[in-house]
Short mmCIF file of C-alpha atoms and ligand atoms in Angstrom, two decimals:
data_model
loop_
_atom_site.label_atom_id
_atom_site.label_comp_id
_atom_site.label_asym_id
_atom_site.label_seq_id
_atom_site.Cartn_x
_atom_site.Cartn_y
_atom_site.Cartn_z
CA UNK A 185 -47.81 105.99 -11.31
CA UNK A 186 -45.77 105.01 -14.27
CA UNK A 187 -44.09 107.60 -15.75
CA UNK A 188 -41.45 108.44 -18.96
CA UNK A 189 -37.65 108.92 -18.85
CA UNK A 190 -38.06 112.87 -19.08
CA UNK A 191 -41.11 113.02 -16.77
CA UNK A 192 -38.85 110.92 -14.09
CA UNK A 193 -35.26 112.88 -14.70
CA UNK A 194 -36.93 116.33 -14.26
CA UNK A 195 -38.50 114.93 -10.90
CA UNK A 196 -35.44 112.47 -10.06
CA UNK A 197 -35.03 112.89 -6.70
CA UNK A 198 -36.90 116.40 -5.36
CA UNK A 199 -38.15 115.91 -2.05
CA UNK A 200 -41.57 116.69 -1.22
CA UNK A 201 -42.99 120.07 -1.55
CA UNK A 202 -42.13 122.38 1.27
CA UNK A 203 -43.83 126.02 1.44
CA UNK A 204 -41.00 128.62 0.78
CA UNK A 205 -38.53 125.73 0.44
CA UNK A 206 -36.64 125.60 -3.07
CA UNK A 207 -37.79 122.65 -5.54
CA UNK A 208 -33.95 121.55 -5.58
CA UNK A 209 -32.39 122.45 -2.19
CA UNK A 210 -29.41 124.25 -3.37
CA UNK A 211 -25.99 122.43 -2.24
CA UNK A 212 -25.33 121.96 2.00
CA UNK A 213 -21.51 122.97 2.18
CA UNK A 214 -20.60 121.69 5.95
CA UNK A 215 -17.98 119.75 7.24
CA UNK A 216 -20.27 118.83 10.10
CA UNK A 217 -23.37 119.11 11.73
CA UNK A 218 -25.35 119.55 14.87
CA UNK A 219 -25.37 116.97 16.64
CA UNK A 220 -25.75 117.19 20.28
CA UNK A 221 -26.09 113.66 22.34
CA UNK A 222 -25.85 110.55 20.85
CA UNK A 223 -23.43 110.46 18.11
CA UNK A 224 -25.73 108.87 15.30
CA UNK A 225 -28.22 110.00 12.76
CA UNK A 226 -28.67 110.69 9.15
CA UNK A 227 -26.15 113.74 9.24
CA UNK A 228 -22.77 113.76 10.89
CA UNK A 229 -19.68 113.89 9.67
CA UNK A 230 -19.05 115.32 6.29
CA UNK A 231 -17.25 112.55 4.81
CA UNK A 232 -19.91 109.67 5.96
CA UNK A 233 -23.09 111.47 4.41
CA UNK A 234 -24.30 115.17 3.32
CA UNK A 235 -27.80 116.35 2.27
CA UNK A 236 -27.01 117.15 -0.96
CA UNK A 237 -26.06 113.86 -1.73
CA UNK A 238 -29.02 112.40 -0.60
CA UNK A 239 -30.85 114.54 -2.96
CA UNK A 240 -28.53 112.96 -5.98
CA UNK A 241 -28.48 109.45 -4.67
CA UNK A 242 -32.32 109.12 -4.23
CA UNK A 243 -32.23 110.57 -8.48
CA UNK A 244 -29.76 107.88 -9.44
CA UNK A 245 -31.44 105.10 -7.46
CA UNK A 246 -34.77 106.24 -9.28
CA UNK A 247 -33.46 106.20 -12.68
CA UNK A 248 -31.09 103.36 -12.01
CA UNK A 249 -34.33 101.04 -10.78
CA UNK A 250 -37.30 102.29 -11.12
CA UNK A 251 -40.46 101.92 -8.40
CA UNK A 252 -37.54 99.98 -6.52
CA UNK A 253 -35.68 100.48 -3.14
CA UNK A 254 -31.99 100.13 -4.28
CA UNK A 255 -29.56 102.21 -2.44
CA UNK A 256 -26.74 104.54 -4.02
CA UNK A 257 -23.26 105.98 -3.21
CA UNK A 258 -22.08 109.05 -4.81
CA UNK A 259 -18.36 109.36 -5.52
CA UNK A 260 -15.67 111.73 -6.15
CA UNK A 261 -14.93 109.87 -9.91
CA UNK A 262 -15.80 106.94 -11.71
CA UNK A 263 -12.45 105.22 -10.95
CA UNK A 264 -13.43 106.30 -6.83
CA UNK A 265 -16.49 104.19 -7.65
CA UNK A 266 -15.00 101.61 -9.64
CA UNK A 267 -12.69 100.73 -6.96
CA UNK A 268 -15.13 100.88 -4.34
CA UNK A 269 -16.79 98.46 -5.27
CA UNK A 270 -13.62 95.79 -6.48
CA UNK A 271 -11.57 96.74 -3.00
CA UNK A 272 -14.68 96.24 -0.60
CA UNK A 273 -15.87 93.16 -2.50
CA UNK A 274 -12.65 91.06 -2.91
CA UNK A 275 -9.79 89.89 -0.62
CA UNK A 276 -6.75 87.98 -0.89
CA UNK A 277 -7.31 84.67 -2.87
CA UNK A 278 -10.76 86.08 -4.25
CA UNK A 279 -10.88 85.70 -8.36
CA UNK A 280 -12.28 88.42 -10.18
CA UNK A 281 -13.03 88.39 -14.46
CA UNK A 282 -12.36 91.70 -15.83
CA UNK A 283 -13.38 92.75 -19.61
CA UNK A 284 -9.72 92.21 -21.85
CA UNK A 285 -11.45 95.56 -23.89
CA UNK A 286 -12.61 97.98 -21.08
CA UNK A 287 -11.44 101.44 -19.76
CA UNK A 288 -8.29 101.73 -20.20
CA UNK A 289 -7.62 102.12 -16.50
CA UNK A 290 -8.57 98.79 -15.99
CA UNK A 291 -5.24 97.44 -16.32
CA UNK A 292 -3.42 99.53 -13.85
CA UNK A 293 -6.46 98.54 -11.23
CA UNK A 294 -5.52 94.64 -12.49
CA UNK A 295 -2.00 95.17 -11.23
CA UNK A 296 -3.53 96.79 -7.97
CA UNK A 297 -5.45 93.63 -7.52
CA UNK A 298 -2.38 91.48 -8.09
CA UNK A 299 -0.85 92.61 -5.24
CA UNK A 300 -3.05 92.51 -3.14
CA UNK A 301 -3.22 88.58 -4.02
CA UNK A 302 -6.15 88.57 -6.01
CA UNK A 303 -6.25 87.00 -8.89
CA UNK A 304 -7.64 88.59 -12.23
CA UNK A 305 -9.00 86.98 -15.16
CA UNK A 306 -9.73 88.77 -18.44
CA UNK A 307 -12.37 87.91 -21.26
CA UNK A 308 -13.29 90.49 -24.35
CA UNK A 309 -16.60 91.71 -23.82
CA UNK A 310 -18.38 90.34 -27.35
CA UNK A 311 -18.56 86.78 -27.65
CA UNK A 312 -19.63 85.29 -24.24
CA UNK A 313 -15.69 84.29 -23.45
CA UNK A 314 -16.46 85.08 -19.95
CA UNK A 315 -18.90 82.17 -19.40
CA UNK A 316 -15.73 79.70 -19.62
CA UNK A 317 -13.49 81.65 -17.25
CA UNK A 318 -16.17 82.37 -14.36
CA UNK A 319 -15.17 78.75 -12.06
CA UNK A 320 -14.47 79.95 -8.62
CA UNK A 321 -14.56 83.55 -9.52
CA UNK A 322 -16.04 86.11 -6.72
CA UNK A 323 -16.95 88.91 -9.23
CA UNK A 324 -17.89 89.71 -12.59
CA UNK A 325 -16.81 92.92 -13.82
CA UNK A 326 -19.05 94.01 -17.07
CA UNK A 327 -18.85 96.92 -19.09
CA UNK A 328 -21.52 97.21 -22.07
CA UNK A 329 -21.02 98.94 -24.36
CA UNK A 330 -17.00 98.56 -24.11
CA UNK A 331 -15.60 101.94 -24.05
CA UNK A 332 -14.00 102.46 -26.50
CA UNK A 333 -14.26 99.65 -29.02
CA UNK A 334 -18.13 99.70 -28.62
CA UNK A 335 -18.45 96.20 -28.30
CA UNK A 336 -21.74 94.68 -25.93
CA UNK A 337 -22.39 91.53 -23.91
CA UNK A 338 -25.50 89.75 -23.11
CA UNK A 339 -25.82 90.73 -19.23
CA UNK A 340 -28.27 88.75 -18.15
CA UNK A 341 -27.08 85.67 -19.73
CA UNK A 342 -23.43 86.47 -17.95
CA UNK A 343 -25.14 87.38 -15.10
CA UNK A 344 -27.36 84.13 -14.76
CA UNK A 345 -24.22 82.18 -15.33
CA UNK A 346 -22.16 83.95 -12.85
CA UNK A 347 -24.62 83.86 -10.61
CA UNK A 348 -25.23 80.09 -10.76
CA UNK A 349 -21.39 80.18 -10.48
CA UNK A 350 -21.73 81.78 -7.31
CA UNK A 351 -20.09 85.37 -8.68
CA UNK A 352 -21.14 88.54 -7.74
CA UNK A 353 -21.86 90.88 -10.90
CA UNK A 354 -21.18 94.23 -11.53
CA UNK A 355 -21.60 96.68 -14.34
CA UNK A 356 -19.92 99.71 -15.92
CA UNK A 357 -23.13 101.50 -17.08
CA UNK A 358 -20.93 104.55 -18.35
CA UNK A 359 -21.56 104.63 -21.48
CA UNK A 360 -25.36 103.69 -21.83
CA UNK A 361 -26.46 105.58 -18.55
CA UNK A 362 -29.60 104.53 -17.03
CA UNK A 363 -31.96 105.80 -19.80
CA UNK A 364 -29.95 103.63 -22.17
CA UNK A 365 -29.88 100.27 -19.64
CA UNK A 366 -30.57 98.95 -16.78
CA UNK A 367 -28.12 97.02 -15.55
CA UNK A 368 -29.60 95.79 -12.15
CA UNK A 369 -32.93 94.77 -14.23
CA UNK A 370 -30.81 92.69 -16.38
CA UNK A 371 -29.41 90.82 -13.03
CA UNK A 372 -26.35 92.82 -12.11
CA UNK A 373 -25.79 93.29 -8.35
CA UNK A 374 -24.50 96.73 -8.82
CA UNK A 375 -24.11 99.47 -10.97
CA UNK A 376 -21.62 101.21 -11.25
CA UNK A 377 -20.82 104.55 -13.55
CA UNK A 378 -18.56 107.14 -14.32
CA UNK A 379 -21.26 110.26 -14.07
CA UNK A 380 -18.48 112.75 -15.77
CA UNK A 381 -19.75 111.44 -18.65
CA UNK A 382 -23.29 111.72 -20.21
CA UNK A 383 -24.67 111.46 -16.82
CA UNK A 384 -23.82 115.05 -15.98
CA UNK A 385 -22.87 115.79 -19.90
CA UNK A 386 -21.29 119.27 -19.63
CA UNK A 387 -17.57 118.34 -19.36
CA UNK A 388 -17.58 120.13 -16.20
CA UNK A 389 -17.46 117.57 -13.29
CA UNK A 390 -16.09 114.67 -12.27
CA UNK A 391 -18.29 112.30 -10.49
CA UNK A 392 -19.27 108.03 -10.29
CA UNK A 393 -22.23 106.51 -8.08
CA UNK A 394 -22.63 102.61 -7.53
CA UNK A 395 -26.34 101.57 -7.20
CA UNK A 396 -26.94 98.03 -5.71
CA UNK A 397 -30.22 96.64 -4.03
CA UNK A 398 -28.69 94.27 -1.29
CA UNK A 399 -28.43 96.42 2.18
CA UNK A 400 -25.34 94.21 2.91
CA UNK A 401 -23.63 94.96 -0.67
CA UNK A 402 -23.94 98.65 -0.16
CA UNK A 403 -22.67 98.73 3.70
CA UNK A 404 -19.52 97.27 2.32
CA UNK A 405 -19.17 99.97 -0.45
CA UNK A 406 -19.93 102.47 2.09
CA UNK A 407 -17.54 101.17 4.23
CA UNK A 408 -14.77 101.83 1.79
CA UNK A 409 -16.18 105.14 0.84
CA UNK A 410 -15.73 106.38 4.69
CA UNK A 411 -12.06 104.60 4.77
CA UNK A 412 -10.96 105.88 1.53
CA UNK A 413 -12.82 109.10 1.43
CA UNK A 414 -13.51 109.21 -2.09
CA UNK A 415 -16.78 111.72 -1.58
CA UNK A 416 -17.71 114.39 -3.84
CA UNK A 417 -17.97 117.95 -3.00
CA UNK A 418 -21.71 119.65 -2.48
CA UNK A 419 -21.47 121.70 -5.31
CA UNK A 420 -20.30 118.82 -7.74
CA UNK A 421 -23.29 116.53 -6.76
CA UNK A 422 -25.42 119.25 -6.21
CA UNK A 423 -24.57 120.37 -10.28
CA UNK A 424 -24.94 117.04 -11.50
CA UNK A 425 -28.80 116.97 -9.25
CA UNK A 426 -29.59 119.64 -11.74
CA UNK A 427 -27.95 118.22 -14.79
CA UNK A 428 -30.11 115.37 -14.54
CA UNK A 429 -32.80 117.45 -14.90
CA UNK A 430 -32.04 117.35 -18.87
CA UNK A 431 -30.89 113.97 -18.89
CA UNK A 432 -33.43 112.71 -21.21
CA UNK A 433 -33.52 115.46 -23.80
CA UNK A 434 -29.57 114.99 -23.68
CA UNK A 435 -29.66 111.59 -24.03
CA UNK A 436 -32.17 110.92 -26.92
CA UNK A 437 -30.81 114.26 -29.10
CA UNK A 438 -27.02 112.79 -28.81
CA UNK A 439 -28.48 109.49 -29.44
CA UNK A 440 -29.69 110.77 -32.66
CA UNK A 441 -27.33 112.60 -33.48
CA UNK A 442 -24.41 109.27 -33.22
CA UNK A 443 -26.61 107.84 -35.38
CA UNK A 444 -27.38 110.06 -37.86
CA UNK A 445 -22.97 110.29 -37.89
CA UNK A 446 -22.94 106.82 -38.12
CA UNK A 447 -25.15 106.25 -40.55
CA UNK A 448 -23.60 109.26 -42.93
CA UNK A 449 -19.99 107.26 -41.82
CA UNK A 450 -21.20 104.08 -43.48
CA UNK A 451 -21.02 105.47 -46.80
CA UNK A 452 -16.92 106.52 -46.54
CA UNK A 453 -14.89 104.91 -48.45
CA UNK A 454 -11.79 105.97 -46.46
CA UNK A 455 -13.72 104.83 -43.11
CA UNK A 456 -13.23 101.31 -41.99
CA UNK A 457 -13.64 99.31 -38.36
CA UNK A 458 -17.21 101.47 -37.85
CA UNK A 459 -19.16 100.78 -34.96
CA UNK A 460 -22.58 102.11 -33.43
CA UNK A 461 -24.47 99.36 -31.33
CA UNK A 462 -27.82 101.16 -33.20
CA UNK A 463 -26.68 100.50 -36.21
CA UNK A 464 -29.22 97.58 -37.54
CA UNK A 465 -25.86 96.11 -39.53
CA UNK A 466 -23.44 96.29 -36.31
CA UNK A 467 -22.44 93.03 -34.81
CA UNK A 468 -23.39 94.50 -31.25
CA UNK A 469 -27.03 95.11 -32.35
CA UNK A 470 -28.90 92.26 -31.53
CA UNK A 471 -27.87 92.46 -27.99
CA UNK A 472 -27.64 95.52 -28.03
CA UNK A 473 -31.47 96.00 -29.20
CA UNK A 474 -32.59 93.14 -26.63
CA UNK A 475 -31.20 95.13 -23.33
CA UNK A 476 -30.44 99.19 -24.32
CA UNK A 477 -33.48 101.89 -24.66
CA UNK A 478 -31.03 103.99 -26.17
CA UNK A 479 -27.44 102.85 -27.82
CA UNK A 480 -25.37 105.99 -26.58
CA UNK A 481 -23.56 108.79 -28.57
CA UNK A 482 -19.74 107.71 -29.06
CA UNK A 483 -19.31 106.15 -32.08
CA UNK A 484 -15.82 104.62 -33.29
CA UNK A 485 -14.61 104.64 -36.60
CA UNK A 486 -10.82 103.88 -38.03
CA UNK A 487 -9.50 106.18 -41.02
CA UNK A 488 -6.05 105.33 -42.95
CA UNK A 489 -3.16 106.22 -40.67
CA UNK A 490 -2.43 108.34 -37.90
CA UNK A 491 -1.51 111.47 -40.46
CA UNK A 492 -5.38 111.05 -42.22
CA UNK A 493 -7.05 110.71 -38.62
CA UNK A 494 -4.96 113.82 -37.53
CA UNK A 495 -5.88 115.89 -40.50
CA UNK A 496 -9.46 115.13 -39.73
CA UNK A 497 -9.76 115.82 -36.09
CA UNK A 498 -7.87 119.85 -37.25
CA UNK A 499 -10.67 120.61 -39.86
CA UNK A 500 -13.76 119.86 -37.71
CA UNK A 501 -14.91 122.62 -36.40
CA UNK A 502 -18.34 122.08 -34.49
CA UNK A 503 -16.08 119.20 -32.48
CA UNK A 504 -13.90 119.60 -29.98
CA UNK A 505 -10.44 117.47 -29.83
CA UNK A 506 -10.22 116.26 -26.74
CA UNK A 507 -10.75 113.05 -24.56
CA UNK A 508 -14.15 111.74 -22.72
CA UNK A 509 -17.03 111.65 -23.97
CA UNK A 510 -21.24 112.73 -23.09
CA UNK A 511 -21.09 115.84 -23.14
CA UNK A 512 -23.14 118.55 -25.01
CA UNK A 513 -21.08 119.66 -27.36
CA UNK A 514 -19.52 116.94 -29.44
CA UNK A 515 -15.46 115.65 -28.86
CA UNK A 516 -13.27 113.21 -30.82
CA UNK A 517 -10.11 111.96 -30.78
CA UNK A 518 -7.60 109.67 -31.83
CA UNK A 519 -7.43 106.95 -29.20
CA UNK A 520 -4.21 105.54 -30.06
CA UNK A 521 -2.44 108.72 -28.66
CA UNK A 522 -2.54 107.57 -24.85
CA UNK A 523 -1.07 104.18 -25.74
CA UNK A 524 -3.18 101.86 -23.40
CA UNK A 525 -6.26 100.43 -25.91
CA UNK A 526 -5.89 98.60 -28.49
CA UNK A 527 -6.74 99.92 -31.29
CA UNK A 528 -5.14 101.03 -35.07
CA UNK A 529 -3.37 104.38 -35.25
CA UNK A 530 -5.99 105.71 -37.09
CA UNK A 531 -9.22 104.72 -34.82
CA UNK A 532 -11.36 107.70 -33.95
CA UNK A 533 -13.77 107.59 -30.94
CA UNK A 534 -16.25 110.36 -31.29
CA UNK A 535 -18.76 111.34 -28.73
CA UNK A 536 -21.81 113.18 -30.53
CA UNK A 537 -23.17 116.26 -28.94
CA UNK A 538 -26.49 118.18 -28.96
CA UNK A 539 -25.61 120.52 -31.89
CA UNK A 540 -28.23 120.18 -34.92
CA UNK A 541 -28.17 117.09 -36.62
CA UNK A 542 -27.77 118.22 -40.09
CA UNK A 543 -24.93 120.66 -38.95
CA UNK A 544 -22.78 118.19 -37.36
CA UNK A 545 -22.97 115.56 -40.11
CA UNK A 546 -22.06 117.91 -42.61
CA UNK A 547 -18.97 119.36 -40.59
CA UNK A 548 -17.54 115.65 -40.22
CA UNK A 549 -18.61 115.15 -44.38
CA UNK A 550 -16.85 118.26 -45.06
CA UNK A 551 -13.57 117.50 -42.53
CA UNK A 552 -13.29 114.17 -43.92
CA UNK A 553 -13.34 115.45 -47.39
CA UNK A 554 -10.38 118.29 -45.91
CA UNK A 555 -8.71 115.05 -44.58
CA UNK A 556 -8.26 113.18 -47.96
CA UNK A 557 -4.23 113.97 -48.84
C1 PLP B 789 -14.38 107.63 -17.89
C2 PLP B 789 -14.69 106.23 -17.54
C3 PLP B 789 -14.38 105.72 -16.28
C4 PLP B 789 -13.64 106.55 -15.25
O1 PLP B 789 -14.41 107.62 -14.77
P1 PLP B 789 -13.76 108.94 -14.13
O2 PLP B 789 -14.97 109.73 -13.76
O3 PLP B 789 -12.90 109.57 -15.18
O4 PLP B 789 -12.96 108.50 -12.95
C5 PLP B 789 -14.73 104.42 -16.00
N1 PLP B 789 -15.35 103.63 -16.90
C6 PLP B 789 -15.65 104.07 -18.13
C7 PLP B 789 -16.33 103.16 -19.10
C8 PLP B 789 -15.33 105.38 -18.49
O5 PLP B 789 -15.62 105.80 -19.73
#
């Protein structure tokens, strides 16, 4: 049975109907399990697999590919993800091509890689500029949209070329979650997300999965996932089981709601460098349109000077300042604070929440007109 995004994230994952059983087994908090005999079977050891995860991996997997068997690993954080997959994939005199524009993490795991004698490549993410650096390279490392200067790449073009390179791909869905894109539709091998972002979208947990469909992929993700021990707790993965529950009605009111901001942003004098990948006029767009269901709810924006963006960010009051982004209710900031991206002084990435549409447009119209000196 086909169904829609919201029919499929309120169902993600529920096993089958047990009398007297809950609909969402609450969370299984055990360091280990019965397990007399042989030592082997679904449930062990804590740190190798737990019930509640299960529950959440079978959800991901089913919004990640749907109708398909793909398998999923939860993890303690994006970055515990992230690195799952780059450290079980590539050795000593592997290549890997990581985006020059992405999280701004990135480069600290580039020097990690570097020592460990694996050499990194870097392309921006518009532009196809990966296709000419992909010769001998093991991986591909995407991330679409580009968090945070919101640019997008053509993934199944890369990912045809990489493939026919011989390159293994991977994607940072983070931003788009699986009701925006599909990455392993599009030809990715896995993947991979930061679920502390719209994924859970409450600002209250930290969590990452990596969905792939080859068996042999995933045993080497797992692998690292029992060496490193990266593993979320039960009640984290058990929270974000039920935050997917709303996913949908999340998704497509923030979605709105980043454009109707964008689209209100457009006619600001004082606001230059504005990006949405919805926004029919935004470079991004045509790819953009071609592989996303939904284009997300960060939009990025650059005002005159660190003093303007400043002044802005202390009159809104329906927005919180403060870093990340998915959540409910709606967060900016000025990027250039952490050092790390680059970006002007005055760049703002704002995340849009689920607050009324016509509200939160006309607290950003009425901060930016507090703003102006
Ligand atoms: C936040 C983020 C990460 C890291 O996720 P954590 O859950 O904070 O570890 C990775 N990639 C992107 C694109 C992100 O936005």
């Amino acid at each position: 049975m086909t169904v829609g995004d919201g029919t499929r994230a309120v169902r993600a994952g529920l096993p089958e109907p047990a009398k007297y059983e809950p609909t969402l087994p609450g969370p299984v908090f055990s360091a280990h399990f019965h397990l007399p005999g042989e030592a082997s079977g679904p449930y062990t050891y804590g740190r190798d697999d737990n019930p509640t995860w299960t529950h959440l991996e079978r959800a991901i997997g089913e919004l990640e590919a749907p109708g398909e068997s793909v398998e999923t690993l939860t993890f303690a954080s994006g970055m515990a993800a992230i690195s799952a997959v780059l450290f079980s994939q590539l050795t000593a005199g592997d290549t890997v091509v990581l985006p020059a524009d992405g999280y701004q993490v990135l480069p600290m795991v580039r020097a990690q890689l570097e020592a460990y004698g694996i050499e990194v490549r870097t392309a921006p993410t518009g532009g196809d500029a990966q296709l000419s650096v992909l010769d001998g390279a093991r991986l591909l490392w995407l991330e679409t949209p580009s968090n945070p200067g919101l640019d997008v790449c053509d993934v199944r073009r890369l990912a045809d070329a990489a493939h026919a390179a011989g390159a293994l791909v991977a994607v940072d869905n983070t931003l788009a979650t699986p009701l925006g894109q599909r990455p392993l539709e599009l030809g990715a091998d896995f993947s991979v997300a930061s679920d502390t972002k719209g994924m859970t979208g409450h600002g209250d947990i930290l969590l990452g999965h990596v969905t792939c469909r080859d068996a042999e992929l995933a045993a080497g993700v797992r692998r690292w996932r029992k060496i490193v021990g990266a593993i979320p707790g039960p009640m984290e993965a058990w929270l974000a089981h039920r935050s997917l529950a709303t996913l949908q009605l999340r998704a497509d009111r923030q979605c709105a709601n980043a454009l109707a901001l964008a689209q209100a942003l457009g006619g600001r004098g004082e606001v230059s460098g504005l990006r949405y990948p919805g926004l029919a006029a935004d470079p991004s767009h045509p790819t953009a349109a071609r592989q996303m269901r939904r284009f997300g709810c960060v939009v990025s924006f650059v005002l005159p000077g660190r003093a303007h963006a400043e002044r802005f960010l202390g009159a809104l009051r329906l927005v919180d300042e403060a870093t990340s982004f998915g959540g409910v209710r709606s967060t900016a900031e000025r990027r250039g604070r952490w050092g790390g991206d680059a970006v002007p002084e005055g760049f703002i990435r704002f995340s849009a929440g689920a607050e009324d549409t016509t509200d939160l447009v006309a607290d950003v119209l009425r901060a930016l007109e507090e703003a102006v000196a």
